[in-house]
Short mmCIF file of C-alpha atoms in Angstrom, two decimals:
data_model
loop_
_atom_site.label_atom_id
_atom_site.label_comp_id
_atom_site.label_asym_id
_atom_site.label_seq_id
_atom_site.Cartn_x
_atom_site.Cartn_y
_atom_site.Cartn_z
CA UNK A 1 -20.61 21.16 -35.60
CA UNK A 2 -22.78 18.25 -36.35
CA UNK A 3 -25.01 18.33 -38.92
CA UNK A 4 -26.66 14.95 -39.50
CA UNK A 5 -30.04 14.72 -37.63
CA UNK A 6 -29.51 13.11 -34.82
CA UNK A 7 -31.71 15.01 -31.74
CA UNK A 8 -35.34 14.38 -30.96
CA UNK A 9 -36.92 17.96 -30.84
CA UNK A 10 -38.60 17.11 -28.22
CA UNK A 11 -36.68 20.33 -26.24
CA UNK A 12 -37.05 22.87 -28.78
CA UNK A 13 -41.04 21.78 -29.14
CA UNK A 14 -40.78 22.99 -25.29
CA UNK A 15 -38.27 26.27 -25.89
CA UNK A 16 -40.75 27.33 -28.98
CA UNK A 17 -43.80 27.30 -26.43
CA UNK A 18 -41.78 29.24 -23.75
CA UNK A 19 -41.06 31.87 -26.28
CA UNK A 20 -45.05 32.04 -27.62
CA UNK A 21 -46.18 32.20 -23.86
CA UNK A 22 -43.99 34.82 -23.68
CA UNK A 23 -44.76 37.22 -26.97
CA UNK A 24 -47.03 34.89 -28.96
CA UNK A 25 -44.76 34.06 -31.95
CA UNK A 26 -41.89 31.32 -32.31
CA UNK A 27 -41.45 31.62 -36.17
CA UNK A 28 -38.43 33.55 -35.57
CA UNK A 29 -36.31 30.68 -34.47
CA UNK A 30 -36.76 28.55 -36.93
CA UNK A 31 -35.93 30.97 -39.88
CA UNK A 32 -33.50 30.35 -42.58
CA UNK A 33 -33.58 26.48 -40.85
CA UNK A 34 -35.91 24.68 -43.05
CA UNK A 35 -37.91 24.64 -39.45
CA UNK A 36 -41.11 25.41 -37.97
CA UNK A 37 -42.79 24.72 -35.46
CA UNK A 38 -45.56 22.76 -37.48
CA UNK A 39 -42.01 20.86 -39.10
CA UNK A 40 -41.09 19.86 -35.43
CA UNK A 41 -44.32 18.68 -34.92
CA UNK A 42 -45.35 16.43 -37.65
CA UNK A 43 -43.69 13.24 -37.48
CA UNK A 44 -43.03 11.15 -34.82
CA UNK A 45 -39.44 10.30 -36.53
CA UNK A 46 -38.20 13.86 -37.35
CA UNK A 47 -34.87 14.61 -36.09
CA UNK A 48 -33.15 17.65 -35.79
CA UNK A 49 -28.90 18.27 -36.02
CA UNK A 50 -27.08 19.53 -33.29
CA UNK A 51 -26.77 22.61 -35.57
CA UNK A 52 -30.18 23.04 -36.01
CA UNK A 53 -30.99 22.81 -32.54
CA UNK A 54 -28.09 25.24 -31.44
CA UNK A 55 -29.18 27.88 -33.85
CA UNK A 56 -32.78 27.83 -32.50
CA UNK A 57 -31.56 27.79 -28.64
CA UNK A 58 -29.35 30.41 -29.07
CA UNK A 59 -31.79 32.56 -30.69
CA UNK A 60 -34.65 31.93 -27.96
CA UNK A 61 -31.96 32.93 -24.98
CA UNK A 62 -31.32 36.16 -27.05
CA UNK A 63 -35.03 36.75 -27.35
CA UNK A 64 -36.00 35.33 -23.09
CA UNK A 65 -33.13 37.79 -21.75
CA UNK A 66 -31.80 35.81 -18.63
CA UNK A 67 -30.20 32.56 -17.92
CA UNK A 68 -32.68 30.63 -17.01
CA UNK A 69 -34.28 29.08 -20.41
CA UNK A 70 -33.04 25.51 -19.52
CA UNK A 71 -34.65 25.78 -15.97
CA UNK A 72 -37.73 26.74 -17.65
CA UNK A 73 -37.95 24.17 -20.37
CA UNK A 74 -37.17 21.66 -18.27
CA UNK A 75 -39.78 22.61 -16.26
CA UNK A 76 -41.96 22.39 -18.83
CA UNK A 77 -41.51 18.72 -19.75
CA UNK A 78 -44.19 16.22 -19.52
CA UNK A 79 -43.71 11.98 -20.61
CA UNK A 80 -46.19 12.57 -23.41
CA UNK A 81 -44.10 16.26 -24.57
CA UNK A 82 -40.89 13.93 -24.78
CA UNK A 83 -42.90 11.67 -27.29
CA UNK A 84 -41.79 7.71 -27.50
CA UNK A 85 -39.05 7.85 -25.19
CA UNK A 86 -41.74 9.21 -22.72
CA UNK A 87 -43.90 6.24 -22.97
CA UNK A 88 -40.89 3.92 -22.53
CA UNK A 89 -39.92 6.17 -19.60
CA UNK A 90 -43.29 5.86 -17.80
CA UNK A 91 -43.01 1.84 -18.70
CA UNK A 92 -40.16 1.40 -16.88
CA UNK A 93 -40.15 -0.85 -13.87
CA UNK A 94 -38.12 1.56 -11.41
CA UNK A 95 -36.50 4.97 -11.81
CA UNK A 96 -32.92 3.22 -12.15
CA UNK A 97 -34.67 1.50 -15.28
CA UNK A 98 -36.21 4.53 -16.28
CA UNK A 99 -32.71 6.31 -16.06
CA UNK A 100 -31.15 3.71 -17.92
CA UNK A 101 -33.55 4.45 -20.68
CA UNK A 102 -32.02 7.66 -20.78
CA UNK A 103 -28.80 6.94 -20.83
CA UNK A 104 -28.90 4.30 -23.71
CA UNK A 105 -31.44 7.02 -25.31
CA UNK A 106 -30.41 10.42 -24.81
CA UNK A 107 -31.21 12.02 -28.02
CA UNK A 108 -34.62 10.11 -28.13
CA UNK A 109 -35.15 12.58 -24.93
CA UNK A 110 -33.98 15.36 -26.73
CA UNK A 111 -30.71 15.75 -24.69
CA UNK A 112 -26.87 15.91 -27.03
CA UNK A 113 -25.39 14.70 -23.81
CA UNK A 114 -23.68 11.75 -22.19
CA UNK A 115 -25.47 10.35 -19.77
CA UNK A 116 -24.12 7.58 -16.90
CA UNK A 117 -25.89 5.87 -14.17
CA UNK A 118 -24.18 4.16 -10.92
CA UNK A 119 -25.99 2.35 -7.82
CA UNK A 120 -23.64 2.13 -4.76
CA UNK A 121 -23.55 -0.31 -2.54
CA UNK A 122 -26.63 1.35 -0.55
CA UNK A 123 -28.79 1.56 -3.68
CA UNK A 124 -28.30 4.98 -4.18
CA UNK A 125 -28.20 6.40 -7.72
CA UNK A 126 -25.99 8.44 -9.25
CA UNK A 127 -27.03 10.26 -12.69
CA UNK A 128 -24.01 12.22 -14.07
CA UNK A 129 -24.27 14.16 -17.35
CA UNK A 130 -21.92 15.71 -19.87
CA UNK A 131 -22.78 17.39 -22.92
CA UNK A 132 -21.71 15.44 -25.90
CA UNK A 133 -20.28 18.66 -28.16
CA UNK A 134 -18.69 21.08 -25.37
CA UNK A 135 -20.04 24.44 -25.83
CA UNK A 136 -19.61 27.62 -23.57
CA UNK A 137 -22.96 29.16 -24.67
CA UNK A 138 -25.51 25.78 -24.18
CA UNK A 139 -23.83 23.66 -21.79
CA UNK A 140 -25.35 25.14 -18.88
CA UNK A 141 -28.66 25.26 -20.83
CA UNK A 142 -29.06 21.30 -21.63
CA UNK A 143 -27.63 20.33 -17.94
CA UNK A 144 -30.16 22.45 -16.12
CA UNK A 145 -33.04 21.48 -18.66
CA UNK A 146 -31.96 17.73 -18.28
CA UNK A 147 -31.93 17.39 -14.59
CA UNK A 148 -35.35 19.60 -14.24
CA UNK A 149 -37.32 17.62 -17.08
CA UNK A 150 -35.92 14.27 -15.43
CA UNK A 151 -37.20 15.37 -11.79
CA UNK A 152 -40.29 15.89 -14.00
CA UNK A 153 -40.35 12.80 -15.74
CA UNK A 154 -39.55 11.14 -12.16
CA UNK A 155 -42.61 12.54 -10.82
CA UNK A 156 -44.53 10.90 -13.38
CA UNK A 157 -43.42 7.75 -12.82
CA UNK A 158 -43.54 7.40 -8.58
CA UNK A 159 -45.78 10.39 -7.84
CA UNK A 160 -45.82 14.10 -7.38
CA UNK A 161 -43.50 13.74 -3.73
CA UNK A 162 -40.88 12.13 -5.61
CA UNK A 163 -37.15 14.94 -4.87
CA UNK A 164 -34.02 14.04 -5.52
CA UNK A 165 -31.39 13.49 -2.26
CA UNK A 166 -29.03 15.97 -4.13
CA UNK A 167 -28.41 17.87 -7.42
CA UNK A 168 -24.68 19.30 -7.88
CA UNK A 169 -23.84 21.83 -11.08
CA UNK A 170 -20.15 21.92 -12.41
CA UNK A 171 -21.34 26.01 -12.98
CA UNK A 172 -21.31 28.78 -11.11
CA UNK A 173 -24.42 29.74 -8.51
CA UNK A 174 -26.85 31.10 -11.00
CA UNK A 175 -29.58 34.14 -10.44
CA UNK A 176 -32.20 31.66 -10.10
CA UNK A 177 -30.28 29.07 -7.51
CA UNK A 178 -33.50 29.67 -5.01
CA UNK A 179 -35.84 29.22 -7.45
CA UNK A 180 -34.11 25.62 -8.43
CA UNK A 181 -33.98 24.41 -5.04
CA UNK A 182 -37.34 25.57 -4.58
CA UNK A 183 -38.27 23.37 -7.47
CA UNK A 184 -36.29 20.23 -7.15
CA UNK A 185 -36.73 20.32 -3.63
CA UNK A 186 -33.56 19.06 -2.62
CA UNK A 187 -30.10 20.39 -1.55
CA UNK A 188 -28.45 22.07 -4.98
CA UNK A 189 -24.81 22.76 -4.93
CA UNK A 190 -22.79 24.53 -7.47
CA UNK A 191 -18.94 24.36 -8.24
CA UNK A 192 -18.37 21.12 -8.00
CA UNK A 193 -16.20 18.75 -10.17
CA UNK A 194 -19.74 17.00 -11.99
CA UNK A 195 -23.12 17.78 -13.03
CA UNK A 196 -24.71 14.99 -10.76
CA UNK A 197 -28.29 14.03 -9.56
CA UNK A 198 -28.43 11.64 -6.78
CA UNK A 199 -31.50 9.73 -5.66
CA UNK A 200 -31.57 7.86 -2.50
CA UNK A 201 -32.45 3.72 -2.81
CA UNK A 202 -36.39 4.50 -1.68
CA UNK A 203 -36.95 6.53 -4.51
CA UNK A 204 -34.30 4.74 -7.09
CA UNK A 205 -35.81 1.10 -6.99
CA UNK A 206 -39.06 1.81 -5.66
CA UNK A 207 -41.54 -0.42 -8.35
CA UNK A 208 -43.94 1.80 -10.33
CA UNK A 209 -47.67 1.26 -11.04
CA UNK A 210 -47.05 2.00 -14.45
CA UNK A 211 -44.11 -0.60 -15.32
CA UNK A 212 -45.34 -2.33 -18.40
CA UNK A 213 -42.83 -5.03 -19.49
CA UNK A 214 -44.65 -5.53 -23.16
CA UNK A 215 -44.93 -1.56 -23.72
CA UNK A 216 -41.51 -1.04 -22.55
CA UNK A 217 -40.08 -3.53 -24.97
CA UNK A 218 -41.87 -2.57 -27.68
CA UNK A 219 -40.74 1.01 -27.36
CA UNK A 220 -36.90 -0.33 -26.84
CA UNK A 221 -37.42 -1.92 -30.11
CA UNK A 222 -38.40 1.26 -32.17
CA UNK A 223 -35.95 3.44 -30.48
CA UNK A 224 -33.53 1.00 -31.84
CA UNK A 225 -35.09 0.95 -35.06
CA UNK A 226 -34.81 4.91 -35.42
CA UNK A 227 -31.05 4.65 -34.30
CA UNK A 228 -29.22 2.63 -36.57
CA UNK A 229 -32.02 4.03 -39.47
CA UNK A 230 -28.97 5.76 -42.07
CA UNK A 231 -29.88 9.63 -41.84
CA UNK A 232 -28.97 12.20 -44.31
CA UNK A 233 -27.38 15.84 -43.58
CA UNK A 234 -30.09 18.06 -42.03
CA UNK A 235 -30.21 20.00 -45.37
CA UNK A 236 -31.71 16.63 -46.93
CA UNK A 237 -34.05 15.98 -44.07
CA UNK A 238 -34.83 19.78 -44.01
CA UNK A 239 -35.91 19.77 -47.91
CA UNK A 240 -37.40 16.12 -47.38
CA UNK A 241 -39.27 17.54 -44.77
CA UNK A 242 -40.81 20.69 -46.30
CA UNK A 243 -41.46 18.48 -49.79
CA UNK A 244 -43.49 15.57 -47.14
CA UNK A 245 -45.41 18.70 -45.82
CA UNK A 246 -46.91 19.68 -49.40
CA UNK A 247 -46.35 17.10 -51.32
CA UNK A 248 -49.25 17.66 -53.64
CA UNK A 249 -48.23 20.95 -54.33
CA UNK A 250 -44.64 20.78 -53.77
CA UNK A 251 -42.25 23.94 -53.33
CA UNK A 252 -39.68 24.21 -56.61
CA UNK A 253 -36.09 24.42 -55.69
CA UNK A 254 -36.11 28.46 -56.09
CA UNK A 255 -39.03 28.39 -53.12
CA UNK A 256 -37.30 26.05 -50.97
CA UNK A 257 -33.96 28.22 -51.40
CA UNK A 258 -35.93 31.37 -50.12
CA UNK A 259 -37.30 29.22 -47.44
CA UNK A 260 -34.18 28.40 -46.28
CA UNK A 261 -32.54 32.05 -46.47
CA UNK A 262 -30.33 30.35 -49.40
CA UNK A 263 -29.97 30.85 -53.13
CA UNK A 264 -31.25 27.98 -55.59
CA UNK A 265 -27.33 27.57 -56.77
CA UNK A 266 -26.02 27.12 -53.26
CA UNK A 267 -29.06 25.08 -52.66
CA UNK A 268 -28.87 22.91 -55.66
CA UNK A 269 -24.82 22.33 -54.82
CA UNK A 270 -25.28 21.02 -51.42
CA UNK A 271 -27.79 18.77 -52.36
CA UNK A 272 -25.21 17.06 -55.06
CA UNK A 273 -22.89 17.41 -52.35
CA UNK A 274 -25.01 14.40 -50.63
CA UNK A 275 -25.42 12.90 -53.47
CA UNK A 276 -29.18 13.58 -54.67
CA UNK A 277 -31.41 16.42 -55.56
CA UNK A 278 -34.08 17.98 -55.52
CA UNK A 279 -36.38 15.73 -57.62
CA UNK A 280 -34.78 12.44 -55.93
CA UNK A 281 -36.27 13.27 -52.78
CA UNK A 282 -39.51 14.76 -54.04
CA UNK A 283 -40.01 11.39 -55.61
CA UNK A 284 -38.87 10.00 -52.28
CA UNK A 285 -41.35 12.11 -50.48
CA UNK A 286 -44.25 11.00 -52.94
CA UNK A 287 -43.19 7.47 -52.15
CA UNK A 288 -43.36 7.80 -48.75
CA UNK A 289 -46.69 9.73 -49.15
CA UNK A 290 -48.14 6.97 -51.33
CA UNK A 291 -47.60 3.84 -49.56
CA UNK A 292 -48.86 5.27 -46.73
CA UNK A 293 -52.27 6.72 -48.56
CA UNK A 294 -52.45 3.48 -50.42
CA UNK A 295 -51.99 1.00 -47.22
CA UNK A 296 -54.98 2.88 -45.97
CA UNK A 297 -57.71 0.88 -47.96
CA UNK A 298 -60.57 3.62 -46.74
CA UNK A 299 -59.01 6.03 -49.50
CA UNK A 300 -60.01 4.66 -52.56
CA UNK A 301 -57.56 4.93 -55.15
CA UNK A 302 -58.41 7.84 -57.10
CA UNK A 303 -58.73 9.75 -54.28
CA UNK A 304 -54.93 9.08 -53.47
CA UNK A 305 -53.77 9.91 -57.13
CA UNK A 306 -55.53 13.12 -56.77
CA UNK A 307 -54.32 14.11 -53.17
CA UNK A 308 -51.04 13.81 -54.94
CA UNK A 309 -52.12 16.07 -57.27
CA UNK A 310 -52.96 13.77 -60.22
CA UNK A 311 -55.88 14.34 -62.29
CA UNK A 312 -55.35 11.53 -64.51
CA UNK A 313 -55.26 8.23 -62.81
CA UNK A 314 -52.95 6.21 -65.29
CA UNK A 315 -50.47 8.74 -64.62
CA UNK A 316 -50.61 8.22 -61.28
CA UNK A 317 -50.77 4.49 -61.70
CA UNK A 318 -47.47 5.24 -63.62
CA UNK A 319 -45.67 7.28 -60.89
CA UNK A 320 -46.23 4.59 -58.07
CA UNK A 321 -44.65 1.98 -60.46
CA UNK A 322 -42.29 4.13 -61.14
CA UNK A 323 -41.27 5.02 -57.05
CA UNK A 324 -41.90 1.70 -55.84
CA UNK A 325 -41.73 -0.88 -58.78
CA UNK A 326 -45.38 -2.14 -58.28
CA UNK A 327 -48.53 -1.44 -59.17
CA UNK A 328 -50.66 0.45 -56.80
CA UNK A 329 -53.11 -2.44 -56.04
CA UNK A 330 -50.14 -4.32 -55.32
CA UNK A 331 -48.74 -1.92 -52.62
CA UNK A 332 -52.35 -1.78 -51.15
CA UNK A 333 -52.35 -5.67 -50.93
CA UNK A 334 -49.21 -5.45 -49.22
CA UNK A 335 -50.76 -3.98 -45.84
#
């Protein structure tokens, strides 16, 4: 099972806020993770593994008793929910632009599928889907929250009329079949050899108000950015993470092992495993931390050494040479 962040959370963000409308508390999925739903939240760059995002998905259709969780989070989806693929989304000059998005994006939408787009001759548009690690348990889950949040996402884009001509499940006719034609608003078949959405030429090429050539460029440009970006096992994001979130009063090793339902040993070997430890990324999280405080000239400087918890200055003068090989007035001068 893949564990090298590679998912927008963008899904579980969604599956977290079913499951609090529901009982009022999502901490639960996220346990022994390194997750949370403050973690999911924080940075527009945080990726989750297919792991990760398994564990938490099969632990909120345990706790929401019934097969409909996909249906549901997928209803739930909004452009500004699915974060920066959203905005490129709503940029896009048509639907079969918007679509194509998608499929170059998926796991900027939050989707571990594959994801292929056809016109015919007609104009028509075929969206087919696969999921990209075949499993019993989900794949019914990401195909019904894919095709729901992208009927969403469509409606967005050319208006709240916008239905597909025809959805079509490789599974079997669910509990909730009316309640997904109801929904879509469109003929839904189930059993057959694809999981397919089809949208007739009116709706597939129809221009939107929204298309924004600059916007949608400029989105293309940092989704491509965050792809080829080299990313570490989830444990080493999930420490990273949880050191970013208090990095002036950073967890030790023996609090981030009970965090993650681990012991410090097993903890401290997996790290090595990927080459690094615990103090290389806390001095990679104070790095990050400090160029970022320091290319904000509003902060004066010994208000950054001491949000980093420094209470002498030189040492904090020190540190930054130390993590970045300048001098902090030199990073500041930089922005």
């Amino acid at each position: 099972m893949p564990v090298n962040p590679q998912i927008s959370p963008a899904v579980l963000r969604q599956a977290a806020a079913e499951l609090e409308d529901r009982s009022g508390d999502s901490s639960s999925l996220f346990r022994g993770l390194g997750l949370s739903e403050h973690a999911i939240n924080a940075d527009l760059d945080f990726l989750v593994s297919y792991r990760q995002a398994s564990v938490v998905l099969r632990r909120a259709m345990r706790l929401m008793a019934g097969g409909e969780l996909g249906f549901n989070v997928g209803r739930r989806r909004s452009a500004v929910a699915t974060g920066l693929a959203g905005l490129g989304f709503l940029a896009s000059s048509n639907l079969n632009d918007a679509y194509g998005l998608v499929a170059s994006y998926p796991w900027a939408f939050g989707c571990p599928l594959h994801v292929h787009n056809r016109l015919d001759a007609q104009g028509n548009l075929y969206t087919e889907a696969t999921p990209q690690f075949p499993d019993p348990e989900l794949d019914t889950f990401w195909i019904e929250e894919f095709f729901c949040s992208m009927t969403v996402l469509a409606r967005e884009l050319l208006g709240p009329a916008f239905k597909p001509g025809r959805l079509e499940f490789k599974a079997a006719r669910p509990a909730h079949a009316a309640r997904m034609k109801s929904f879509v608003g469109c003929d839904v078949q189930y059993g057959r050899g694809a999981n397919r959405m089809v949208t007739e030429a009116a709706c597939a090429l129809t221009m939107s108000v929204s298309a924004d050539t600059v916007v949608k460029r400029s989105v293309l440009d940092t989704l491509e950015r965050f792809r080829v970006q080299p990313r570490r096992s989830d444990i080493c994001e999930t420490v990273g993470q949880l050191l970013r979130e208090q990095v002036g009063a950073p967890p030790t090793l023996a609090q981030l092992a009970t965090l993650l339902n681990t012991s410090e040993r097993t903890l401290r070997r997996k790290l090595v495993e990927q080459s690094t430890s615990y103090h290389q990324l806390l001095d990679g999280a104070r790095r990050d931390q400090v160029i970022a405080l320091l290319r904000d000239t509003s902060i004066p400087i010994n208000e950054v050494s001491a949000s980093l918890g420094f209470s002498d200055v030189r040492n904090f003068r020190r540190a930054v040479k130390r993590w970045t090989g300048q001098a902090p007035t030199s990073v500041r001068k930089q922005t």
